[in-house]
PDB file of C-alpha atoms in Angstrom:
ATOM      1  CA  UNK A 134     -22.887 -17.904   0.044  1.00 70.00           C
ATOM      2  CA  UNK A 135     -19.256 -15.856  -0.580  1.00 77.00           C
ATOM      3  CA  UNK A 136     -18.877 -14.915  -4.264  1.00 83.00           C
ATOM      4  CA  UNK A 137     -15.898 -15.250  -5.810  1.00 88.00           C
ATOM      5  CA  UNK A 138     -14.156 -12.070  -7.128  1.00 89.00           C
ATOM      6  CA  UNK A 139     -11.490 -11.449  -9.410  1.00 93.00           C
ATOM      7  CA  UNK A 140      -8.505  -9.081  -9.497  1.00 94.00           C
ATOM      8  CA  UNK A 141      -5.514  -7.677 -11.517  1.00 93.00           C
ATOM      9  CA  UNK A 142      -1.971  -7.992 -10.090  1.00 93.00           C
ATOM     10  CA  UNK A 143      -0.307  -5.381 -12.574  1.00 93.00           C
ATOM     11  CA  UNK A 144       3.702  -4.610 -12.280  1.00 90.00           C
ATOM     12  CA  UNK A 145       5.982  -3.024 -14.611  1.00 88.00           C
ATOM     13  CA  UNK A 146       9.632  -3.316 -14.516  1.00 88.00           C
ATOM     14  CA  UNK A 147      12.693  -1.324 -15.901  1.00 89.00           C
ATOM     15  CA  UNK A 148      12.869  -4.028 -18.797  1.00 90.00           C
ATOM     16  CA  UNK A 149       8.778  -3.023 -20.097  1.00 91.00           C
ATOM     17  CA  UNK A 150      10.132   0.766 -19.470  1.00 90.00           C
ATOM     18  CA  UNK A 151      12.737   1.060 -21.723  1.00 92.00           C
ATOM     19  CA  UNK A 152      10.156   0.008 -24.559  1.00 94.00           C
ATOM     20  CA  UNK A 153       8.142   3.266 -24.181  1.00 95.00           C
ATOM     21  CA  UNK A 154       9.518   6.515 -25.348  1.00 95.00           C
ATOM     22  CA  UNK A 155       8.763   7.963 -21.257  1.00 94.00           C
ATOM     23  CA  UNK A 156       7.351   7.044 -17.923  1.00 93.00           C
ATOM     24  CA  UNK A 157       4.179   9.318 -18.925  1.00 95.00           C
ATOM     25  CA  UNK A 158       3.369   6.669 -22.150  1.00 96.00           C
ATOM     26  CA  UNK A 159       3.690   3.479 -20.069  1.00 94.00           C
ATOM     27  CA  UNK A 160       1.535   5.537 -17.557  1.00 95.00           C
ATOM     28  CA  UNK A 161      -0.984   6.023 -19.777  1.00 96.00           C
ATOM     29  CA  UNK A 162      -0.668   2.430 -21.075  1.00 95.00           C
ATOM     30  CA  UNK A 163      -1.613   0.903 -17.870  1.00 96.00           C
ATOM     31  CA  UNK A 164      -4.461   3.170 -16.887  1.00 97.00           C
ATOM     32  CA  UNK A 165      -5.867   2.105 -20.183  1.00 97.00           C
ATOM     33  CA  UNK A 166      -5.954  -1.535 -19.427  1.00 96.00           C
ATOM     34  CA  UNK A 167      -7.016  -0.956 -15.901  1.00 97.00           C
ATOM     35  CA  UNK A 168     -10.057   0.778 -17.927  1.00 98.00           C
ATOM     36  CA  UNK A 169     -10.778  -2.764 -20.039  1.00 97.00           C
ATOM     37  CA  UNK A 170     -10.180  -4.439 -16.330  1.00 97.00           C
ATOM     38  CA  UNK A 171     -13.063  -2.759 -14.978  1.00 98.00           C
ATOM     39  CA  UNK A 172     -15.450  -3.276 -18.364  1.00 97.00           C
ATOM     40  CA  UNK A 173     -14.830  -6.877 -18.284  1.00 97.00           C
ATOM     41  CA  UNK A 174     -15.921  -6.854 -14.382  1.00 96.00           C
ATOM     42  CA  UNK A 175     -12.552  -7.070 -12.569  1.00 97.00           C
ATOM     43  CA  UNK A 176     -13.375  -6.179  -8.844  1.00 97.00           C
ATOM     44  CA  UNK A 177      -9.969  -5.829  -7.790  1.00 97.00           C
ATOM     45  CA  UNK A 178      -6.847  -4.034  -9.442  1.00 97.00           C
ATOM     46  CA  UNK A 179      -3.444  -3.722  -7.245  1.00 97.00           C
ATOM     47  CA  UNK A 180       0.158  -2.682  -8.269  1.00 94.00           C
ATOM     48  CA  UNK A 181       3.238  -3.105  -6.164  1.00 91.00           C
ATOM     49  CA  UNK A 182       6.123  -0.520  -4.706  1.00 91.00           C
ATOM     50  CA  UNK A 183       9.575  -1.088  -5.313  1.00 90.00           C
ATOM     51  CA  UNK A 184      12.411   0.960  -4.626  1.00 90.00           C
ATOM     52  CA  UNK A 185      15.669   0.749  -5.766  1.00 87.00           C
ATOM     53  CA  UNK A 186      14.625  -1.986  -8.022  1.00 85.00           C
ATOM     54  CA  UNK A 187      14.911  -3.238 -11.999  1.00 84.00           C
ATOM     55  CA  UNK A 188      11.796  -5.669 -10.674  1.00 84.00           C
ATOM     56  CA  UNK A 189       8.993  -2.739  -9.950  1.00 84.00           C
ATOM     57  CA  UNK A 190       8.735   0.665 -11.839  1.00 88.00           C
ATOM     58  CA  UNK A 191       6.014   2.506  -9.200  1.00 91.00           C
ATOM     59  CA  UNK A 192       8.066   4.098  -7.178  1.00 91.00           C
ATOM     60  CA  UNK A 193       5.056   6.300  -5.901  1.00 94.00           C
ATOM     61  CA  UNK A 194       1.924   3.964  -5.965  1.00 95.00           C
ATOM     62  CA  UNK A 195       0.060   6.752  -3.999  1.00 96.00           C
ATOM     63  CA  UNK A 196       0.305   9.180  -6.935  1.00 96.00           C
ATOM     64  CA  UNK A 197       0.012   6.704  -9.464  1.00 97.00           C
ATOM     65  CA  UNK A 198      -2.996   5.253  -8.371  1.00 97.00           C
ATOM     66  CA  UNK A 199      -4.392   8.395  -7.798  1.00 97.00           C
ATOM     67  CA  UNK A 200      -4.113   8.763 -11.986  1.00 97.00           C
ATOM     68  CA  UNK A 201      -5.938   5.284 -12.150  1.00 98.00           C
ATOM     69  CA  UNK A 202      -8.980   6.640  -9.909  1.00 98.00           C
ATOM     70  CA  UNK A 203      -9.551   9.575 -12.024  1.00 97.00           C
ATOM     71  CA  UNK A 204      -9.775   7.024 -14.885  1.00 98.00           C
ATOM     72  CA  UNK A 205     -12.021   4.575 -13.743  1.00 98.00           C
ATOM     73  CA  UNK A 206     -15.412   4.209 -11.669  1.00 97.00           C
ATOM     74  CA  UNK A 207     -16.009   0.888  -9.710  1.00 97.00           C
ATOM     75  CA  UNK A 208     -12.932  -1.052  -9.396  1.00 98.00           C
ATOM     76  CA  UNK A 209     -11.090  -1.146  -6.385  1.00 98.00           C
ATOM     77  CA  UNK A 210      -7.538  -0.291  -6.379  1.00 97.00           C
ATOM     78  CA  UNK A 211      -4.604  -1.480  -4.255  1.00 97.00           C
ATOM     79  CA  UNK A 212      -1.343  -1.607  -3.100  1.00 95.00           C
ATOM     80  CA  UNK A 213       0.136  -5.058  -2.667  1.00 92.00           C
ATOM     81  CA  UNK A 214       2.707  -3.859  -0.687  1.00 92.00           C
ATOM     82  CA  UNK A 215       3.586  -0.053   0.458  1.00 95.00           C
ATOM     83  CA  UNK A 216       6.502  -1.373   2.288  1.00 94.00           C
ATOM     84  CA  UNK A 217       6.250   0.580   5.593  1.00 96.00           C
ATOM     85  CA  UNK A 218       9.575   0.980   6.716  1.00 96.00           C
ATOM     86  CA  UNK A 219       9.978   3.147   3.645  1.00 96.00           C
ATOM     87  CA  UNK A 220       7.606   5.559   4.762  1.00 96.00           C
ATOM     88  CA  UNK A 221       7.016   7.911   7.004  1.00 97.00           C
ATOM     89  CA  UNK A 222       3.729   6.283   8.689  1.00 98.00           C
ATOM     90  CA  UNK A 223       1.684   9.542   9.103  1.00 98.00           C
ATOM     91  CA  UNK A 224       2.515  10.505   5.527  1.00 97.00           C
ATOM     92  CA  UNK A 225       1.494   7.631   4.185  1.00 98.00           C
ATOM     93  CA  UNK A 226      -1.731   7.647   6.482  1.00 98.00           C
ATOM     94  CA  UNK A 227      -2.354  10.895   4.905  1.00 98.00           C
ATOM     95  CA  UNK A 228      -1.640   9.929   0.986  1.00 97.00           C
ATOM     96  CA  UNK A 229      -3.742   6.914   1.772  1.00 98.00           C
ATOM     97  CA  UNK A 230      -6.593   8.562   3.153  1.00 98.00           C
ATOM     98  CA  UNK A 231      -6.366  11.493   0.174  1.00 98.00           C
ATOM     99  CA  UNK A 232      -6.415   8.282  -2.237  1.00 98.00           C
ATOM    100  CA  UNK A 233      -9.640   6.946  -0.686  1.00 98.00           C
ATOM    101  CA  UNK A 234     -11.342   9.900  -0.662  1.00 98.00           C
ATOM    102  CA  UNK A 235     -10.341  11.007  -4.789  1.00 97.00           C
ATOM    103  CA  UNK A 236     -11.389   7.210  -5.592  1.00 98.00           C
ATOM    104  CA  UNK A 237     -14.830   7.530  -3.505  1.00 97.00           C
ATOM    105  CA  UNK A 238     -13.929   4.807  -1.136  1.00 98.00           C
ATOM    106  CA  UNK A 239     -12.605   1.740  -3.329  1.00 98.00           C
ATOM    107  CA  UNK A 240      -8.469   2.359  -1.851  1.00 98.00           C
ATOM    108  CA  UNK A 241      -7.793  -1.261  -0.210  1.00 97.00           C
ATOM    109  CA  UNK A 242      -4.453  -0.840   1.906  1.00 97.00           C
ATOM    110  CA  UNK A 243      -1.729  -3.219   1.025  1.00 95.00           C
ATOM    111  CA  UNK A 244       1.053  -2.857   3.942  1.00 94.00           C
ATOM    112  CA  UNK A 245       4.259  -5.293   4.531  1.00 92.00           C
ATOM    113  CA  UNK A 246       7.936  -5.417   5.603  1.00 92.00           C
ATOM    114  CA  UNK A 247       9.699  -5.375   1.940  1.00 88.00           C
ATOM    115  CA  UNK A 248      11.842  -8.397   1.465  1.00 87.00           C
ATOM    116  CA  UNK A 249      15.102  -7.429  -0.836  1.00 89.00           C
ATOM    117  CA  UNK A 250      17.589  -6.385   1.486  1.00 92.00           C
ATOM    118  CA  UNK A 251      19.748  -4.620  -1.582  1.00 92.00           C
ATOM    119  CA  UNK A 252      16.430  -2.120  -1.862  1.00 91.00           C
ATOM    120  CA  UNK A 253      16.557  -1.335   1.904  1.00 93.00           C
ATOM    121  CA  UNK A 254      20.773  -1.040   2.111  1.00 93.00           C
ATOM    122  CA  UNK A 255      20.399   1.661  -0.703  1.00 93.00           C
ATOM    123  CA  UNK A 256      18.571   4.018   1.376  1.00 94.00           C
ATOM    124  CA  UNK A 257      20.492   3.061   4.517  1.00 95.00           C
ATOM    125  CA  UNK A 258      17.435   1.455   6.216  1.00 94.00           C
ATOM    126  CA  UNK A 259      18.044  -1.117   9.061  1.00 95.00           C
ATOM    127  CA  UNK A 260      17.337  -4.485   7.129  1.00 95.00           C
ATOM    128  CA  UNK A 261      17.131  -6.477  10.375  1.00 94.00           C
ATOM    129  CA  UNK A 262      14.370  -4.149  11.888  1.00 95.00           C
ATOM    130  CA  UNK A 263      12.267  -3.846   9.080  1.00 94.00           C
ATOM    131  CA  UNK A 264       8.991  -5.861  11.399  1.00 93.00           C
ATOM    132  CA  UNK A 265       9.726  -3.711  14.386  1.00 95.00           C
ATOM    133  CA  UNK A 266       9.804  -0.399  11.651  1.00 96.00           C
ATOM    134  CA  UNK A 267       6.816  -2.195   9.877  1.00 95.00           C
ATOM    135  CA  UNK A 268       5.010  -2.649  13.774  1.00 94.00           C
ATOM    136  CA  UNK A 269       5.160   1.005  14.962  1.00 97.00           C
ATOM    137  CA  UNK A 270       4.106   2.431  11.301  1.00 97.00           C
ATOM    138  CA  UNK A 271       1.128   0.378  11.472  1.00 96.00           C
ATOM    139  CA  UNK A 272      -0.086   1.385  14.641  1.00 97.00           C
ATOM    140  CA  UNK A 273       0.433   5.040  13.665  1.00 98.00           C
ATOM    141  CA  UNK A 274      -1.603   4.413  10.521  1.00 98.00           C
ATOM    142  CA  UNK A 275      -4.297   3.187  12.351  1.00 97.00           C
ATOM    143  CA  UNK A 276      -4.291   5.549  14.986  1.00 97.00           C
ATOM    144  CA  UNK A 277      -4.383   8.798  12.186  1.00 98.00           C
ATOM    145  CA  UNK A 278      -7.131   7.431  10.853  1.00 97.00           C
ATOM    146  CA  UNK A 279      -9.278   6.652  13.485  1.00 97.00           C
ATOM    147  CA  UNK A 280      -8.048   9.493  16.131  1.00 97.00           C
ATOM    148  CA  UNK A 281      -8.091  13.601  16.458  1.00 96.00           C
ATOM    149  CA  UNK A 282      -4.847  14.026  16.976  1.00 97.00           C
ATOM    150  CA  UNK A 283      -1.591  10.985  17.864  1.00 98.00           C
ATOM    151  CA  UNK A 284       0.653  11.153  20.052  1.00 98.00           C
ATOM    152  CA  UNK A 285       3.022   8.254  19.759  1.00 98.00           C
ATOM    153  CA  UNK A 286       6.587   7.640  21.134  1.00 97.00           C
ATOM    154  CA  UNK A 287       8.205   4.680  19.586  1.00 96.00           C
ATOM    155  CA  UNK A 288      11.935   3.739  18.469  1.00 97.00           C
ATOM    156  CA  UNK A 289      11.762   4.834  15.253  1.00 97.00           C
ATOM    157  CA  UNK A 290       8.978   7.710  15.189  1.00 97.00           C
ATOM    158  CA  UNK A 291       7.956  10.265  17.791  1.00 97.00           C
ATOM    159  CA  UNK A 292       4.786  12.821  17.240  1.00 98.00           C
ATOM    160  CA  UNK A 293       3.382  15.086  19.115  1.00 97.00           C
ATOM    161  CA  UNK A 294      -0.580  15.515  18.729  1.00 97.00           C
ATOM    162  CA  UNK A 295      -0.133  15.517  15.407  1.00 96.00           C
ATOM    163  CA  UNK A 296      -2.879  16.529  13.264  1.00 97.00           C
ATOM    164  CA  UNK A 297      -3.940  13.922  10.369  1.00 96.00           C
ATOM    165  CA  UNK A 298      -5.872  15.211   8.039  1.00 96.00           C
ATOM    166  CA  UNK A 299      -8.217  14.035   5.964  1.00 97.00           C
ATOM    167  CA  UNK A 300      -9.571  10.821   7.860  1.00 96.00           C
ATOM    168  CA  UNK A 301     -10.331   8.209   5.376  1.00 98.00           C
ATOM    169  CA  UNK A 302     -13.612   8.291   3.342  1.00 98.00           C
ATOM    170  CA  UNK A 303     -14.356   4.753   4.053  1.00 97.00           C
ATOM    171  CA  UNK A 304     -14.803   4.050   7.592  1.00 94.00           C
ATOM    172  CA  UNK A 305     -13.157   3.480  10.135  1.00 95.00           C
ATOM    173  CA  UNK A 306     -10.828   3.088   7.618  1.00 96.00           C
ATOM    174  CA  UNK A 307     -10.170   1.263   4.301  1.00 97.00           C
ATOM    175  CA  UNK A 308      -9.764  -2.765   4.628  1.00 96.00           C
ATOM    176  CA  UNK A 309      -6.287  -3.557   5.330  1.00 95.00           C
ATOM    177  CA  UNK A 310      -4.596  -6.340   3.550  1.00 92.00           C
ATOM    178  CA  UNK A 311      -1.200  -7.911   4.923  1.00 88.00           C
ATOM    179  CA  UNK A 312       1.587  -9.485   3.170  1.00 85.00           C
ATOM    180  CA  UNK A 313       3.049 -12.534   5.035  1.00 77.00           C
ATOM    181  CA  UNK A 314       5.104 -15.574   4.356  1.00 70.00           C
ATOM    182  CA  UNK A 315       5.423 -17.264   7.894  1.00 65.00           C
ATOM    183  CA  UNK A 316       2.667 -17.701  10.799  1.00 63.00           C
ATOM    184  CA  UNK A 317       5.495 -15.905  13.382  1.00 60.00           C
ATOM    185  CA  UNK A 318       3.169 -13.082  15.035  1.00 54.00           C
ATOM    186  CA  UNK A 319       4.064  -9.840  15.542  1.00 49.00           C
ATOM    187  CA  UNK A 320       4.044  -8.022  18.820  1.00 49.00           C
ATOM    188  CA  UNK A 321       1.108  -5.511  18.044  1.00 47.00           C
ATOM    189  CA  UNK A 322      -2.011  -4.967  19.806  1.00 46.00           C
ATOM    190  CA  UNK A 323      -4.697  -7.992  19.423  1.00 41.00           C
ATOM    191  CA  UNK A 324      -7.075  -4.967  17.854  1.00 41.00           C
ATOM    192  CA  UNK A 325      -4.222  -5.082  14.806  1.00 45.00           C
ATOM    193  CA  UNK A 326      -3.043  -8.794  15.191  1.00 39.00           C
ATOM    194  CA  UNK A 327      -6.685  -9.815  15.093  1.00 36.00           C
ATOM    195  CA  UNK A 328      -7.249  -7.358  11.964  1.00 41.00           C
ATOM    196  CA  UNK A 329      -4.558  -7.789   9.691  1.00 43.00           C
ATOM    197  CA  UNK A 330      -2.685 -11.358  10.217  1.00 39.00           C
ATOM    198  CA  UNK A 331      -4.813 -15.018   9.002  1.00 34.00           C
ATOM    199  CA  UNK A 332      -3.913 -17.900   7.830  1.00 29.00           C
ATOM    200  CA  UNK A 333      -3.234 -17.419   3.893  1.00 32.00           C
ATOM    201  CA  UNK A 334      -0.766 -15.582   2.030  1.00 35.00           C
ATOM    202  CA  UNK A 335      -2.910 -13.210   1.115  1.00 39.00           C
ATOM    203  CA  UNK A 336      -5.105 -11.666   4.368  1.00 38.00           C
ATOM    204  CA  UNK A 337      -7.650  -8.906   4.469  1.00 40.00           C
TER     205      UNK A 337
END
């Protein structure tokens, strides 16, 4: 029989910022009550990426949750979302990876398209192809952590047997959640379609 778990959403915006006397003290803040999340038995604890944004603080939630593993022992921790088209996909396969392996395996990957157009316009990122963006980094992701070397020629992104290193520490690779608000499909492999996209709002 499934057992039900519980997790921390945690999010800090520009208005919970201005209250501390510097990023490093609301830092510090938050890895303290992701500590008393994992004493009380929390099995989950995810944060969220913003850019460009009064809404979320975390502009790096690789680095940031890197602090958070360092601090803590069992919980998992979690993106909810990187928005892809803001990174470069073998990058973030590589931060991601890095994360799992300083954590000891408990990184869950959080991946979506971003949905506040004003954050993408700010870094001059095509709003209107944020799912194809958002299709091509995935499949990169997924190839540098399960392959040698990629190769990959796609619209937005082009390597050439690039190198990925370090695979992840869980594997294949880490479980990938997906955030999605309509049951359109994308066009990705069925290995990936199968993988990341369910029924609920919420799919790992």
């Amino acid at each position: 029989m499934a057992q039900l778990a519980f997790g921390v959403w945690d999010a800090f915006g520009a208005y919970e910022v201005a209250r501390f006397p510097t990023h490093a003290d609301i830092y510090e803040q938050h890895i303290r009550e992701v500590q008393l999340a994992e004493e009380l038995g929390y099995r989950y604890y995810f944060i969220i990426e913003h850019q460009n944004s009064p809404v979320g603080q975390i502009t790096s939630p690789s680095v940031y949750l890197c602090a958070v593993a360092r601090h803590t022992n069992r919980i998992r921790l979690g993106v909810m979302i990187y928005q892809l088209p803001f990174h470069n996909p073998m990058r973030l396969a590589q931060e991601a990876a890095m994360l799992d392996h300083l954590s000891r395996g408990r990184l869950e990957f959080g991946a979506g398209l971003g949905t506040l157009e004003h954050e993408f316009m700010r870094w001059s990122i095509p709003y209107d192809e944020r799912r194809e963006m958002s299709t091509e980094a995935l499949e990169i992701i997924l190839k540098a952590w399960t392959e040698e070397s990629v190769t990959y020629a796609g619209k937005y992104w082009q390597f050439d047997e690039a190198l990925p290193v370090p695979q992840p520490y869980q594997q294949p690779h880490p479980p990938i959640w997906f955030a999605a608000h309509s049951l359109r499909r994308w066009n990705t492999p069925r290995s990936i379609t199968s993988m990341c996209l369910r029924t609920s709002m919420w799919t790992k």
